[in-house]
Amino acid sequence: MFAFRVLDRSGVPAYLQLVDQVRRGLLLGHLQEGDQLPTVRAVASAVVINPNTVAKAYRELEHAGLAVARAGQGTFVTGNIEQVPAATYARLSGRLRQWFADAREAGLAPEQVRAMVDAVMDDERRRETA
Amino acid sequence: MFAFRVLDRSGVPAYLQLVDQVRRGLLLGHLQEGDQLPTVRAVASAVVINPNTVAKAYRELEHAGLAVARAGQGTFVTGNIEQVPAATYARLSGRLRQWFADAREAGLAPEQVRAMVDAVMDDERRRETA
DNA sequence: TTCTGTGTACTATCTCACTAGTACATTGAG
DNA sequence: CTCAATGTACTAGTGAGATAGTACACAGAA
């Protein structure tokens, strides 16, 4: 069963964090079509948020065509998204993890590492919109 | 003069985005002690947000010891933060940019790239707290 | 001094994410 | 059918972020 991460205080709404995690799971192949998501009440009690907040996330997923809810049964993800090929994923994620390891090795604090990633990603985003 | 990025709709409060950008600038050496930040009113008109929101960000920076406000003159950053050594920064950011270029080359959509980065960073964060 | 530009303070208002509590509809097992 | 578990709907309220508008205090230049 898919497990949601504990929510932080980043300012990102909880329901959006849940949506993003499911979307990410699908993109990276951690979730496959037909997989069942934890029930609304299970997520609510596990992550300690209101069931309505979870329900809102699931509604959002259904609206985006990424999941289907069946009363009495649960919520199941659909494959309406382009997954990253497993081989590509393995290769690139490995290199990325290596980069993080090297950054730690170089003595960078987590905050500094995050700053670098954010800075480069900002540039990437700028490139997309350009 | 430091330039703030246009704000997105990520759910992160605008004033926090401003704070993070200054902190990042200091961490990565894009900002040096004594550098002046754009005035409250300048940022407000450039990014199209309320001056009060910018003032809140600047107050936050001052409270964190990262900036000093001088009435009639402006707000200036201080060096109370550990910067990434320039050589380390150049080497690591170069490799990171290369990784992004390879990801694009592999045909990954921006959304997929971001999902991979988020996933790996989540793991890193988990490692920190562990 | 006067003027201008700066940061700051204050109140009121609005929106939205989230909480709280309750009730209902559907599904499948017994 | 009965029951439990599921997703769903609804109303009301709380709090934070943001806006709007005004006013004030300080610094520097004319």
PDB file of C-alpha atoms (C1' of nucleotides) in Angstrom:
ATOM      1  CA  MET A   1       0.000   0.000   0.000  1.00  0.00           C
ATOM      2  CA  PHE A   2       1.195   3.467  -0.866  1.00  0.00           C
ATOM      3  CA  ALA A   3       2.436   5.467   2.113  1.00  0.00           C
ATOM      4  CA  PHE A   4       2.216   9.226   2.333  1.00  0.00           C
ATOM      5  CA  ARG A   5       5.020  11.248   3.809  1.00  0.00           C
ATOM      6  CA  VAL A   6       4.562  13.254   6.944  1.00  0.00           C
ATOM      7  CA  LEU A   7       3.676  16.801   6.081  1.00  0.00           C
ATOM      8  CA  ASP A   8       6.103  19.607   6.758  1.00  0.00           C
ATOM      9  CA  ARG A   9       5.520  23.291   7.372  1.00  0.00           C
ATOM     10  CA  SER A  10       6.696  24.505   3.991  1.00  0.00           C
ATOM     11  CA  GLY A  11       3.552  26.528   3.441  1.00  0.00           C
ATOM     12  CA  VAL A  12       2.342  24.188   0.709  1.00  0.00           C
ATOM     13  CA  PRO A  13      -1.261  23.171   1.429  1.00  0.00           C
ATOM     14  CA  ALA A  14      -1.567  19.644   2.785  1.00  0.00           C
ATOM     15  CA  TYR A  15      -3.992  18.507   0.117  1.00  0.00           C
ATOM     16  CA  LEU A  16      -1.596  19.668  -2.592  1.00  0.00           C
ATOM     17  CA  GLN A  17       1.248  17.737  -1.009  1.00  0.00           C
ATOM     18  CA  LEU A  18      -0.866  14.590  -1.130  1.00  0.00           C
ATOM     19  CA  VAL A  19      -1.778  15.185  -4.761  1.00  0.00           C
ATOM     20  CA  ASP A  20       1.843  15.791  -5.681  1.00  0.00           C
ATOM     21  CA  GLN A  21       2.992  12.630  -3.970  1.00  0.00           C
ATOM     22  CA  VAL A  22       0.544  10.509  -5.897  1.00  0.00           C
ATOM     23  CA  ARG A  23       1.415  12.237  -9.140  1.00  0.00           C
ATOM     24  CA  ARG A  24       5.085  11.701  -8.433  1.00  0.00           C
ATOM     25  CA  GLY A  25       4.490   8.053  -7.588  1.00  0.00           C
ATOM     26  CA  LEU A  26       2.815   7.581 -10.929  1.00  0.00           C
ATOM     27  CA  LEU A  27       5.440   9.481 -12.896  1.00  0.00           C
ATOM     28  CA  LEU A  28       8.256   7.460 -11.404  1.00  0.00           C
ATOM     29  CA  GLY A  29       6.519   4.101 -11.494  1.00  0.00           C
ATOM     30  CA  HIS A  30       6.171   3.680  -7.751  1.00  0.00           C
ATOM     31  CA  LEU A  31       2.465   3.489  -8.369  1.00  0.00           C
ATOM     32  CA  GLN A  32       0.903   1.411 -11.123  1.00  0.00           C
ATOM     33  CA  GLU A  33      -2.536   1.508 -12.675  1.00  0.00           C
ATOM     34  CA  GLY A  34      -5.011  -0.204 -10.397  1.00  0.00           C
ATOM     35  CA  ASP A  35      -3.047   0.300  -7.203  1.00  0.00           C
ATOM     36  CA  GLN A  36      -5.194   1.227  -4.256  1.00  0.00           C
ATOM     37  CA  LEU A  37      -4.503   4.350  -2.267  1.00  0.00           C
ATOM     38  CA  PRO A  38      -4.923   4.301   1.506  1.00  0.00           C
ATOM     39  CA  THR A  39      -8.466   5.114   2.569  1.00  0.00           C
ATOM     40  CA  VAL A  40      -9.395   8.647   3.431  1.00  0.00           C
ATOM     41  CA  ARG A  41      -9.707   7.820   7.087  1.00  0.00           C
ATOM     42  CA  ALA A  42      -6.445   5.870   7.138  1.00  0.00           C
ATOM     43  CA  VAL A  43      -4.475   8.762   5.671  1.00  0.00           C
ATOM     44  CA  ALA A  44      -6.186  11.238   7.958  1.00  0.00           C
ATOM     45  CA  SER A  45      -5.239   9.301  11.067  1.00  0.00           C
ATOM     46  CA  ALA A  46      -1.736   8.437   9.854  1.00  0.00           C
ATOM     47  CA  VAL A  47      -0.741  11.945   8.836  1.00  0.00           C
ATOM     48  CA  VAL A  48      -2.919  13.587  11.502  1.00  0.00           C
ATOM     49  CA  ILE A  49      -4.991  15.830   9.299  1.00  0.00           C
ATOM     50  CA  ASN A  50      -8.697  16.187   8.754  1.00  0.00           C
ATOM     51  CA  PRO A  51     -10.452  13.551   6.620  1.00  0.00           C
ATOM     52  CA  ASN A  52     -11.962  16.370   4.605  1.00  0.00           C
ATOM     53  CA  THR A  53      -8.497  17.492   3.607  1.00  0.00           C
ATOM     54  CA  VAL A  54      -7.645  14.029   2.343  1.00  0.00           C
ATOM     55  CA  ALA A  55     -10.985  13.791   0.576  1.00  0.00           C
ATOM     56  CA  LYS A  56     -10.216  17.070  -1.131  1.00  0.00           C
ATOM     57  CA  ALA A  57      -6.902  15.683  -2.366  1.00  0.00           C
ATOM     58  CA  TYR A  58      -8.603  12.545  -3.695  1.00  0.00           C
ATOM     59  CA  ARG A  59     -11.270  14.619  -5.394  1.00  0.00           C
ATOM     60  CA  GLU A  60      -8.512  16.635  -6.996  1.00  0.00           C
ATOM     61  CA  LEU A  61      -6.834  13.446  -8.214  1.00  0.00           C
ATOM     62  CA  GLU A  62     -10.096  12.157  -9.634  1.00  0.00           C
ATOM     63  CA  HIS A  63     -10.716  15.455 -11.356  1.00  0.00           C
ATOM     64  CA  ALA A  64      -7.242  15.240 -12.885  1.00  0.00           C
ATOM     65  CA  GLY A  65      -8.003  11.746 -14.128  1.00  0.00           C
ATOM     66  CA  LEU A  66      -5.281  10.183 -12.010  1.00  0.00           C
ATOM     67  CA  ALA A  67      -7.537   8.176  -9.704  1.00  0.00           C
ATOM     68  CA  VAL A  68     -10.994   6.712  -9.442  1.00  0.00           C
ATOM     69  CA  ALA A  69     -12.972   6.499  -6.224  1.00  0.00           C
ATOM     70  CA  ARG A  70     -15.356   3.645  -5.603  1.00  0.00           C
ATOM     71  CA  ALA A  71     -17.635   4.007  -2.595  1.00  0.00           C
ATOM     72  CA  GLY A  72     -17.314   1.103  -0.223  1.00  0.00           C
ATOM     73  CA  GLN A  73     -14.078  -0.042  -1.794  1.00  0.00           C
ATOM     74  CA  GLY A  74     -11.540   2.715  -1.892  1.00  0.00           C
ATOM     75  CA  THR A  75      -9.612   4.923  -4.298  1.00  0.00           C
ATOM     76  CA  PHE A  76      -7.537   3.443  -7.092  1.00  0.00           C
ATOM     77  CA  VAL A  77      -5.002   5.128  -9.312  1.00  0.00           C
ATOM     78  CA  THR A  78      -5.220   5.085 -13.090  1.00  0.00           C
ATOM     79  CA  GLY A  79      -2.364   5.223 -15.523  1.00  0.00           C
ATOM     80  CA  ASN A  80      -3.320   8.424 -17.276  1.00  0.00           C
ATOM     81  CA  ILE A  81       0.165   9.863 -17.122  1.00  0.00           C
ATOM     82  CA  GLU A  82       3.404   9.361 -18.954  1.00  0.00           C
ATOM     83  CA  GLN A  83       5.772   7.343 -16.780  1.00  0.00           C
ATOM     84  CA  VAL A  84       9.519   7.693 -16.821  1.00  0.00           C
ATOM     85  CA  PRO A  85      11.036   4.543 -18.378  1.00  0.00           C
ATOM     86  CA  ALA A  86      12.444   2.348 -15.616  1.00  0.00           C
ATOM     87  CA  ALA A  87      15.914   2.237 -17.104  1.00  0.00           C
ATOM     88  CA  THR A  88      16.081   5.992 -17.525  1.00  0.00           C
ATOM     89  CA  TYR A  89      14.797   6.447 -14.012  1.00  0.00           C
ATOM     90  CA  ALA A  90      17.376   4.104 -12.546  1.00  0.00           C
ATOM     91  CA  ARG A  91      20.243   5.721 -14.382  1.00  0.00           C
ATOM     92  CA  LEU A  92      19.328   9.339 -13.711  1.00  0.00           C
ATOM     93  CA  SER A  93      18.209   8.908 -10.121  1.00  0.00           C
ATOM     94  CA  GLY A  94      21.439   7.070  -9.391  1.00  0.00           C
ATOM     95  CA  ARG A  95      23.511   9.927 -10.722  1.00  0.00           C
ATOM     96  CA  LEU A  96      21.420  12.438  -8.835  1.00  0.00           C
ATOM     97  CA  ARG A  97      21.888  10.550  -5.581  1.00  0.00           C
ATOM     98  CA  GLN A  98      25.586  10.470  -6.292  1.00  0.00           C
ATOM     99  CA  TRP A  99      25.556  14.233  -6.687  1.00  0.00           C
ATOM    100  CA  PHE A 100      23.892  14.641  -3.305  1.00  0.00           C
ATOM    101  CA  ALA A 101      26.427  12.291  -1.761  1.00  0.00           C
ATOM    102  CA  ASP A 102      29.275  14.337  -3.232  1.00  0.00           C
ATOM    103  CA  ALA A 103      27.711  17.553  -1.966  1.00  0.00           C
ATOM    104  CA  ARG A 104      27.576  16.096   1.529  1.00  0.00           C
ATOM    105  CA  GLU A 105      31.138  14.869   1.098  1.00  0.00           C
ATOM    106  CA  ALA A 106      32.206  18.403   0.187  1.00  0.00           C
ATOM    107  CA  GLY A 107      30.949  19.519   3.566  1.00  0.00           C
ATOM    108  CA  LEU A 108      27.855  21.358   2.395  1.00  0.00           C
ATOM    109  CA  ALA A 109      25.067  21.811   4.912  1.00  0.00           C
ATOM    110  CA  PRO A 110      21.619  20.514   3.913  1.00  0.00           C
ATOM    111  CA  GLU A 111      20.450  24.095   3.682  1.00  0.00           C
ATOM    112  CA  GLN A 112      23.264  24.895   1.264  1.00  0.00           C
ATOM    113  CA  VAL A 113      22.533  21.849  -0.851  1.00  0.00           C
ATOM    114  CA  ARG A 114      18.893  22.779  -1.064  1.00  0.00           C
ATOM    115  CA  ALA A 115      19.818  26.328  -2.038  1.00  0.00           C
ATOM    116  CA  MET A 116      21.906  25.054  -4.941  1.00  0.00           C
ATOM    117  CA  VAL A 117      19.178  22.753  -6.172  1.00  0.00           C
ATOM    118  CA  ASP A 118      16.587  25.492  -5.895  1.00  0.00           C
ATOM    119  CA  ALA A 119      18.809  27.928  -7.761  1.00  0.00           C
ATOM    120  CA  VAL A 120      19.453  25.528 -10.638  1.00  0.00           C
ATOM    121  CA  MET A 121      15.804  24.495 -10.806  1.00  0.00           C
ATOM    122  CA  ASP A 122      14.802  28.143 -10.962  1.00  0.00           C
ATOM    123  CA  ASP A 123      17.056  28.532 -13.977  1.00  0.00           C
ATOM    124  CA  GLU A 124      15.523  25.435 -15.555  1.00  0.00           C
ATOM    125  CA  ARG A 125      12.051  26.794 -15.023  1.00  0.00           C
ATOM    126  CA  ARG A 126      13.119  30.026 -16.614  1.00  0.00           C
ATOM    127  CA  ARG A 127      14.426  28.093 -19.587  1.00  0.00           C
ATOM    128  CA  GLU A 128      11.084  26.319 -19.988  1.00  0.00           C
ATOM    129  CA  THR A 129       9.068  29.491 -20.091  1.00  0.00           C
ATOM    130  CA  ALA A 130      11.560  31.223 -22.346  1.00  0.00           C
TER     131      ALA A 130
ATOM    132  CA  MET B   1      20.987  45.365  -7.504  1.00  0.00           C
ATOM    133  CA  PHE B   2      19.448  42.073  -6.478  1.00  0.00           C
ATOM    134  CA  ALA B   3      16.439  41.063  -8.531  1.00  0.00           C
ATOM    135  CA  PHE B   4      13.590  38.982  -7.172  1.00  0.00           C
ATOM    136  CA  ARG B   5      11.986  36.307  -9.276  1.00  0.00           C
ATOM    137  CA  VAL B   6       8.368  36.486 -10.318  1.00  0.00           C
ATOM    138  CA  LEU B   7       6.231  34.571  -7.875  1.00  0.00           C
ATOM    139  CA  ASP B   8       4.541  31.367  -8.929  1.00  0.00           C
ATOM    140  CA  ARG B   9       1.442  29.650  -7.625  1.00  0.00           C
ATOM    141  CA  SER B  10       3.187  26.906  -5.720  1.00  0.00           C
ATOM    142  CA  GLY B  11       1.277  27.581  -2.534  1.00  0.00           C
ATOM    143  CA  VAL B  12       4.344  28.947  -0.815  1.00  0.00           C
ATOM    144  CA  PRO B  13       3.549  32.349   0.708  1.00  0.00           C
ATOM    145  CA  ALA B  14       5.013  35.237  -1.257  1.00  0.00           C
ATOM    146  CA  TYR B  15       6.844  36.738   1.697  1.00  0.00           C
ATOM    147  CA  LEU B  16       8.539  33.380   2.354  1.00  0.00           C
ATOM    148  CA  GLN B  17       9.639  33.151  -1.265  1.00  0.00           C
ATOM    149  CA  LEU B  18      11.305  36.526  -0.932  1.00  0.00           C
ATOM    150  CA  VAL B  19      13.042  35.482   2.280  1.00  0.00           C
ATOM    151  CA  ASP B  20      14.242  32.258   0.702  1.00  0.00           C
ATOM    152  CA  GLN B  21      15.621  34.034  -2.331  1.00  0.00           C
ATOM    153  CA  VAL B  22      17.708  36.367  -0.207  1.00  0.00           C
ATOM    154  CA  ARG B  23      18.911  33.511   1.956  1.00  0.00           C
ATOM    155  CA  ARG B  24      19.815  31.529  -1.135  1.00  0.00           C
ATOM    156  CA  GLY B  25      21.637  34.498  -2.613  1.00  0.00           C
ATOM    157  CA  LEU B  26      23.714  34.758   0.529  1.00  0.00           C
ATOM    158  CA  LEU B  27      24.392  31.026   0.754  1.00  0.00           C
ATOM    159  CA  LEU B  28      25.595  30.859  -2.822  1.00  0.00           C
ATOM    160  CA  GLY B  29      27.527  34.097  -2.840  1.00  0.00           C
ATOM    161  CA  HIS B  30      25.235  35.959  -5.223  1.00  0.00           C
ATOM    162  CA  LEU B  31      24.774  38.449  -2.410  1.00  0.00           C
ATOM    163  CA  GLN B  32      27.610  39.814  -0.317  1.00  0.00           C
ATOM    164  CA  GLU B  33      27.638  41.603   3.019  1.00  0.00           C
ATOM    165  CA  GLY B  34      26.652  45.214   2.548  1.00  0.00           C
ATOM    166  CA  ASP B  35      24.724  44.693  -0.677  1.00  0.00           C
ATOM    167  CA  GLN B  36      21.526  46.667  -0.841  1.00  0.00           C
ATOM    168  CA  LEU B  37      18.209  44.973  -1.464  1.00  0.00           C
ATOM    169  CA  PRO B  38      15.637  46.664  -3.675  1.00  0.00           C
ATOM    170  CA  THR B  39      13.390  48.998  -1.747  1.00  0.00           C
ATOM    171  CA  VAL B  40      10.092  47.763  -0.400  1.00  0.00           C
ATOM    172  CA  ARG B  41       8.163  49.846  -2.884  1.00  0.00           C
ATOM    173  CA  ALA B  42      10.370  48.799  -5.795  1.00  0.00           C
ATOM    174  CA  VAL B  43       9.855  45.098  -5.105  1.00  0.00           C
ATOM    175  CA  ALA B  44       6.152  45.607  -4.579  1.00  0.00           C
ATOM    176  CA  SER B  45       5.711  47.272  -7.946  1.00  0.00           C
ATOM    177  CA  ALA B  46       8.084  44.912  -9.782  1.00  0.00           C
ATOM    178  CA  VAL B  47       6.550  41.684  -8.497  1.00  0.00           C
ATOM    179  CA  VAL B  48       3.054  43.154  -8.240  1.00  0.00           C
ATOM    180  CA  ILE B  49       2.379  42.434  -4.605  1.00  0.00           C
ATOM    181  CA  ASN B  50       1.470  44.623  -1.687  1.00  0.00           C
ATOM    182  CA  PRO B  51       4.230  46.672  -0.041  1.00  0.00           C
ATOM    183  CA  ASN B  52       3.143  45.234   3.286  1.00  0.00           C
ATOM    184  CA  THR B  53       4.011  41.752   2.036  1.00  0.00           C
ATOM    185  CA  VAL B  54       7.509  42.857   1.070  1.00  0.00           C
ATOM    186  CA  ALA B  55       7.915  44.671   4.370  1.00  0.00           C
ATOM    187  CA  LYS B  56       6.956  41.481   6.150  1.00  0.00           C
ATOM    188  CA  ALA B  57       9.681  39.596   4.280  1.00  0.00           C
ATOM    189  CA  TYR B  58      12.271  42.258   5.132  1.00  0.00           C
ATOM    190  CA  ARG B  59      11.212  42.230   8.773  1.00  0.00           C
ATOM    191  CA  GLU B  60      11.647  38.452   8.729  1.00  0.00           C
ATOM    192  CA  LEU B  61      15.138  38.834   7.263  1.00  0.00           C
ATOM    193  CA  GLU B  62      16.082  41.372   9.893  1.00  0.00           C
ATOM    194  CA  HIS B  63      14.751  39.148  12.637  1.00  0.00           C
ATOM    195  CA  ALA B  64      16.877  36.303  11.238  1.00  0.00           C
ATOM    196  CA  GLY B  65      19.941  38.534  11.305  1.00  0.00           C
ATOM    197  CA  LEU B  66      20.379  38.385   7.541  1.00  0.00           C
ATOM    198  CA  ALA B  67      19.620  42.024   6.813  1.00  0.00           C
ATOM    199  CA  VAL B  68      19.552  45.436   8.410  1.00  0.00           C
ATOM    200  CA  ALA B  69      17.030  48.125   7.543  1.00  0.00           C
ATOM    201  CA  ARG B  70      18.006  51.758   7.664  1.00  0.00           C
ATOM    202  CA  ALA B  71      15.158  54.251   7.413  1.00  0.00           C
ATOM    203  CA  GLY B  72      15.669  56.677   4.587  1.00  0.00           C
ATOM    204  CA  GLN B  73      18.368  54.564   2.998  1.00  0.00           C
ATOM    205  CA  GLY B  74      17.180  51.051   2.390  1.00  0.00           C
ATOM    206  CA  THR B  75      17.752  47.468   3.488  1.00  0.00           C
ATOM    207  CA  PHE B  76      21.208  45.919   3.380  1.00  0.00           C
ATOM    208  CA  VAL B  77      22.197  42.293   3.772  1.00  0.00           C
ATOM    209  CA  THR B  78      24.673  41.112   6.369  1.00  0.00           C
ATOM    210  CA  GLY B  79      27.007  38.161   6.111  1.00  0.00           C
ATOM    211  CA  ASN B  80      25.643  36.206   9.044  1.00  0.00           C
ATOM    212  CA  ILE B  81      25.473  32.946   7.166  1.00  0.00           C
ATOM    213  CA  GLU B  82      27.925  30.332   6.013  1.00  0.00           C
ATOM    214  CA  GLN B  83      28.530  30.723   2.289  1.00  0.00           C
ATOM    215  CA  VAL B  84      29.357  27.872  -0.045  1.00  0.00           C
ATOM    216  CA  PRO B  85      32.998  28.200  -1.179  1.00  0.00           C
ATOM    217  CA  ALA B  86      33.067  29.571  -4.696  1.00  0.00           C
ATOM    218  CA  ALA B  87      35.097  26.669  -6.082  1.00  0.00           C
ATOM    219  CA  THR B  88      32.779  24.087  -4.546  1.00  0.00           C
ATOM    220  CA  TYR B  89      29.804  25.984  -5.832  1.00  0.00           C
ATOM    221  CA  ALA B  90      31.165  26.156  -9.362  1.00  0.00           C
ATOM    222  CA  ARG B  91      32.026  22.473  -9.480  1.00  0.00           C
ATOM    223  CA  LEU B  92      28.798  21.148  -7.989  1.00  0.00           C
ATOM    224  CA  SER B  93      26.434  23.495  -9.767  1.00  0.00           C
ATOM    225  CA  GLY B  94      28.107  22.624 -13.046  1.00  0.00           C
ATOM    226  CA  ARG B  95      27.538  18.934 -12.499  1.00  0.00           C
ATOM    227  CA  LEU B  96      23.974  19.538 -11.459  1.00  0.00           C
ATOM    228  CA  ARG B  97      23.270  21.563 -14.566  1.00  0.00           C
ATOM    229  CA  GLN B  98      24.799  18.768 -16.586  1.00  0.00           C
ATOM    230  CA  TRP B  99      22.415  16.335 -14.947  1.00  0.00           C
ATOM    231  CA  PHE B 100      19.450  18.471 -15.921  1.00  0.00           C
ATOM    232  CA  ALA B 101      20.747  18.716 -19.462  1.00  0.00           C
ATOM    233  CA  ASP B 102      21.056  14.922 -19.627  1.00  0.00           C
ATOM    234  CA  ALA B 103      17.555  14.500 -18.269  1.00  0.00           C
ATOM    235  CA  ARG B 104      16.233  16.770 -20.981  1.00  0.00           C
ATOM    236  CA  GLU B 105      18.324  14.880 -23.503  1.00  0.00           C
ATOM    237  CA  ALA B 106      16.741  11.620 -22.326  1.00  0.00           C
ATOM    238  CA  GLY B 107      13.379  13.049 -23.308  1.00  0.00           C
ATOM    239  CA  LEU B 108      12.035  13.632 -19.825  1.00  0.00           C
ATOM    240  CA  ALA B 109       9.310  16.221 -19.469  1.00  0.00           C
ATOM    241  CA  PRO B 110       9.941  19.072 -17.006  1.00  0.00           C
ATOM    242  CA  GLU B 111       7.262  17.577 -14.762  1.00  0.00           C
ATOM    243  CA  GLN B 112       9.081  14.258 -14.751  1.00  0.00           C
ATOM    244  CA  VAL B 113      12.417  15.865 -13.992  1.00  0.00           C
ATOM    245  CA  ARG B 114      10.923  17.768 -11.113  1.00  0.00           C
ATOM    246  CA  ALA B 115       9.325  14.576  -9.796  1.00  0.00           C
ATOM    247  CA  MET B 116      12.689  12.842  -9.739  1.00  0.00           C
ATOM    248  CA  VAL B 117      14.377  15.719  -7.971  1.00  0.00           C
ATOM    249  CA  ASP B 118      11.576  15.952  -5.425  1.00  0.00           C
ATOM    250  CA  ALA B 119      11.714  12.235  -4.778  1.00  0.00           C
ATOM    251  CA  VAL B 120      15.458  12.197  -4.213  1.00  0.00           C
ATOM    252  CA  MET B 121      15.299  15.314  -2.065  1.00  0.00           C
ATOM    253  CA  ASP B 122      12.596  13.717   0.039  1.00  0.00           C
ATOM    254  CA  ASP B 123      14.935  10.818   0.661  1.00  0.00           C
ATOM    255  CA  GLU B 124      17.720  13.231   1.564  1.00  0.00           C
ATOM    256  CA  ARG B 125      15.490  15.028   4.011  1.00  0.00           C
ATOM    257  CA  ARG B 126      14.559  11.707   5.544  1.00  0.00           C
ATOM    258  CA  ARG B 127      18.239  10.903   5.917  1.00  0.00           C
ATOM    259  CA  GLU B 128      18.818  14.204   7.735  1.00  0.00           C
ATOM    260  CA  THR B 129      16.123  13.605  10.301  1.00  0.00           C
ATOM    261  CA  ALA B 130      17.133   9.997  10.773  1.00  0.00           C
TER     262      ALA B 130
ATOM    263  C1'  DT C   1      14.372  74.213   6.654  1.00  0.00           C
ATOM    264  C1'  DT C   2      12.027  71.773   3.071  1.00  0.00           C
ATOM    265  C1'  DC C   3      11.584  67.984   0.173  1.00  0.00           C
ATOM    266  C1'  DT C   4      12.028  63.324  -1.127  1.00  0.00           C
ATOM    267  C1'  DG C   5      12.732  58.568  -0.400  1.00  0.00           C
ATOM    268  C1'  DT C   6      13.139  55.209   2.785  1.00  0.00           C
ATOM    269  C1'  DG C   7      11.394  51.725   6.397  1.00  0.00           C
ATOM    270  C1'  DT C   8       7.633  51.124   9.788  1.00  0.00           C
ATOM    271  C1'  DA C   9       2.983  50.843  12.135  1.00  0.00           C
ATOM    272  C1'  DC C  10      -1.752  50.319  12.267  1.00  0.00           C
ATOM    273  C1'  DT C  11      -6.575  48.905  11.219  1.00  0.00           C
ATOM    274  C1'  DA C  12      -9.864  46.814   8.370  1.00  0.00           C
ATOM    275  C1'  DT C  13     -11.093  43.536   5.026  1.00  0.00           C
ATOM    276  C1'  DC C  14     -10.826  39.513   1.955  1.00  0.00           C
ATOM    277  C1'  DT C  15      -9.708  34.913   0.455  1.00  0.00           C
ATOM    278  C1'  DC C  16      -8.639  30.284   1.149  1.00  0.00           C
ATOM    279  C1'  DA C  17      -6.713  26.211   3.410  1.00  0.00           C
ATOM    280  C1'  DC C  18      -8.018  23.736   7.115  1.00  0.00           C
ATOM    281  C1'  DT C  19     -10.716  22.036  10.975  1.00  0.00           C
ATOM    282  C1'  DA C  20     -14.906  20.172  13.173  1.00  0.00           C
ATOM    283  C1'  DG C  21     -18.928  17.628  13.244  1.00  0.00           C
ATOM    284  C1'  DT C  22     -22.580  15.347  11.219  1.00  0.00           C
ATOM    285  C1'  DA C  23     -25.087  12.850   7.898  1.00  0.00           C
ATOM    286  C1'  DC C  24     -25.746  10.230   3.694  1.00  0.00           C
ATOM    287  C1'  DA C  25     -24.929   6.780  -0.440  1.00  0.00           C
ATOM    288  C1'  DT C  26     -22.658   2.873  -2.171  1.00  0.00           C
ATOM    289  C1'  DT C  27     -20.279  -1.462  -1.971  1.00  0.00           C
ATOM    290  C1'  DG C  28     -19.270  -6.061  -0.401  1.00  0.00           C
ATOM    291  C1'  DA C  29     -19.306  -9.596   3.233  1.00  0.00           C
ATOM    292  C1'  DG C  30     -21.868 -12.087   6.538  1.00  0.00           C
TER     293       DG C  30
ATOM    294  C1'  DC D   1     -31.333  -8.188   4.858  1.00  0.00           C
ATOM    295  C1'  DT D   2     -27.848  -6.401   8.115  1.00  0.00           C
ATOM    296  C1'  DC D   3     -23.680  -4.543   8.967  1.00  0.00           C
ATOM    297  C1'  DA D   4     -19.254  -2.405   8.412  1.00  0.00           C
ATOM    298  C1'  DA D   5     -16.221   0.176   5.568  1.00  0.00           C
ATOM    299  C1'  DT D   6     -15.834   3.146   2.088  1.00  0.00           C
ATOM    300  C1'  DG D   7     -16.259   7.810  -0.396  1.00  0.00           C
ATOM    301  C1'  DT D   8     -19.179  11.986  -0.411  1.00  0.00           C
ATOM    302  C1'  DA D   9     -21.814  16.226   0.981  1.00  0.00           C
ATOM    303  C1'  DC D  10     -22.935  19.901   3.827  1.00  0.00           C
ATOM    304  C1'  DT D  11     -22.551  23.770   7.201  1.00  0.00           C
ATOM    305  C1'  DA D  12     -19.954  26.499  10.343  1.00  0.00           C
ATOM    306  C1'  DG D  13     -15.924  28.246  12.150  1.00  0.00           C
ATOM    307  C1'  DT D  14     -10.672  29.358  12.664  1.00  0.00           C
ATOM    308  C1'  DG D  15      -6.351  31.138  11.190  1.00  0.00           C
ATOM    309  C1'  DA D  16      -2.834  32.767   8.018  1.00  0.00           C
ATOM    310  C1'  DG D  17      -1.592  35.224   3.988  1.00  0.00           C
ATOM    311  C1'  DA D  18      -2.501  39.062   1.418  1.00  0.00           C
ATOM    312  C1'  DT D  19      -4.615  43.466   0.200  1.00  0.00           C
ATOM    313  C1'  DA D  20      -5.930  48.402   0.838  1.00  0.00           C
ATOM    314  C1'  DG D  21      -5.228  52.739   2.713  1.00  0.00           C
ATOM    315  C1'  DT D  22      -3.307  55.865   5.753  1.00  0.00           C
ATOM    316  C1'  DA D  23       0.001  57.747   8.714  1.00  0.00           C
ATOM    317  C1'  DC D  24       4.428  58.235  10.939  1.00  0.00           C
ATOM    318  C1'  DA D  25       9.744  58.437  11.752  1.00  0.00           C
ATOM    319  C1'  DC D  26      14.293  58.791  10.003  1.00  0.00           C
ATOM    320  C1'  DA D  27      18.096  59.975   6.651  1.00  0.00           C
ATOM    321  C1'  DG D  28      20.071  62.669   3.090  1.00  0.00           C
ATOM    322  C1'  DA D  29      20.095  66.305  -0.429  1.00  0.00           C
ATOM    323  C1'  DA D  30      18.788  70.852  -2.106  1.00  0.00           C
TER     324       DA D  30
END
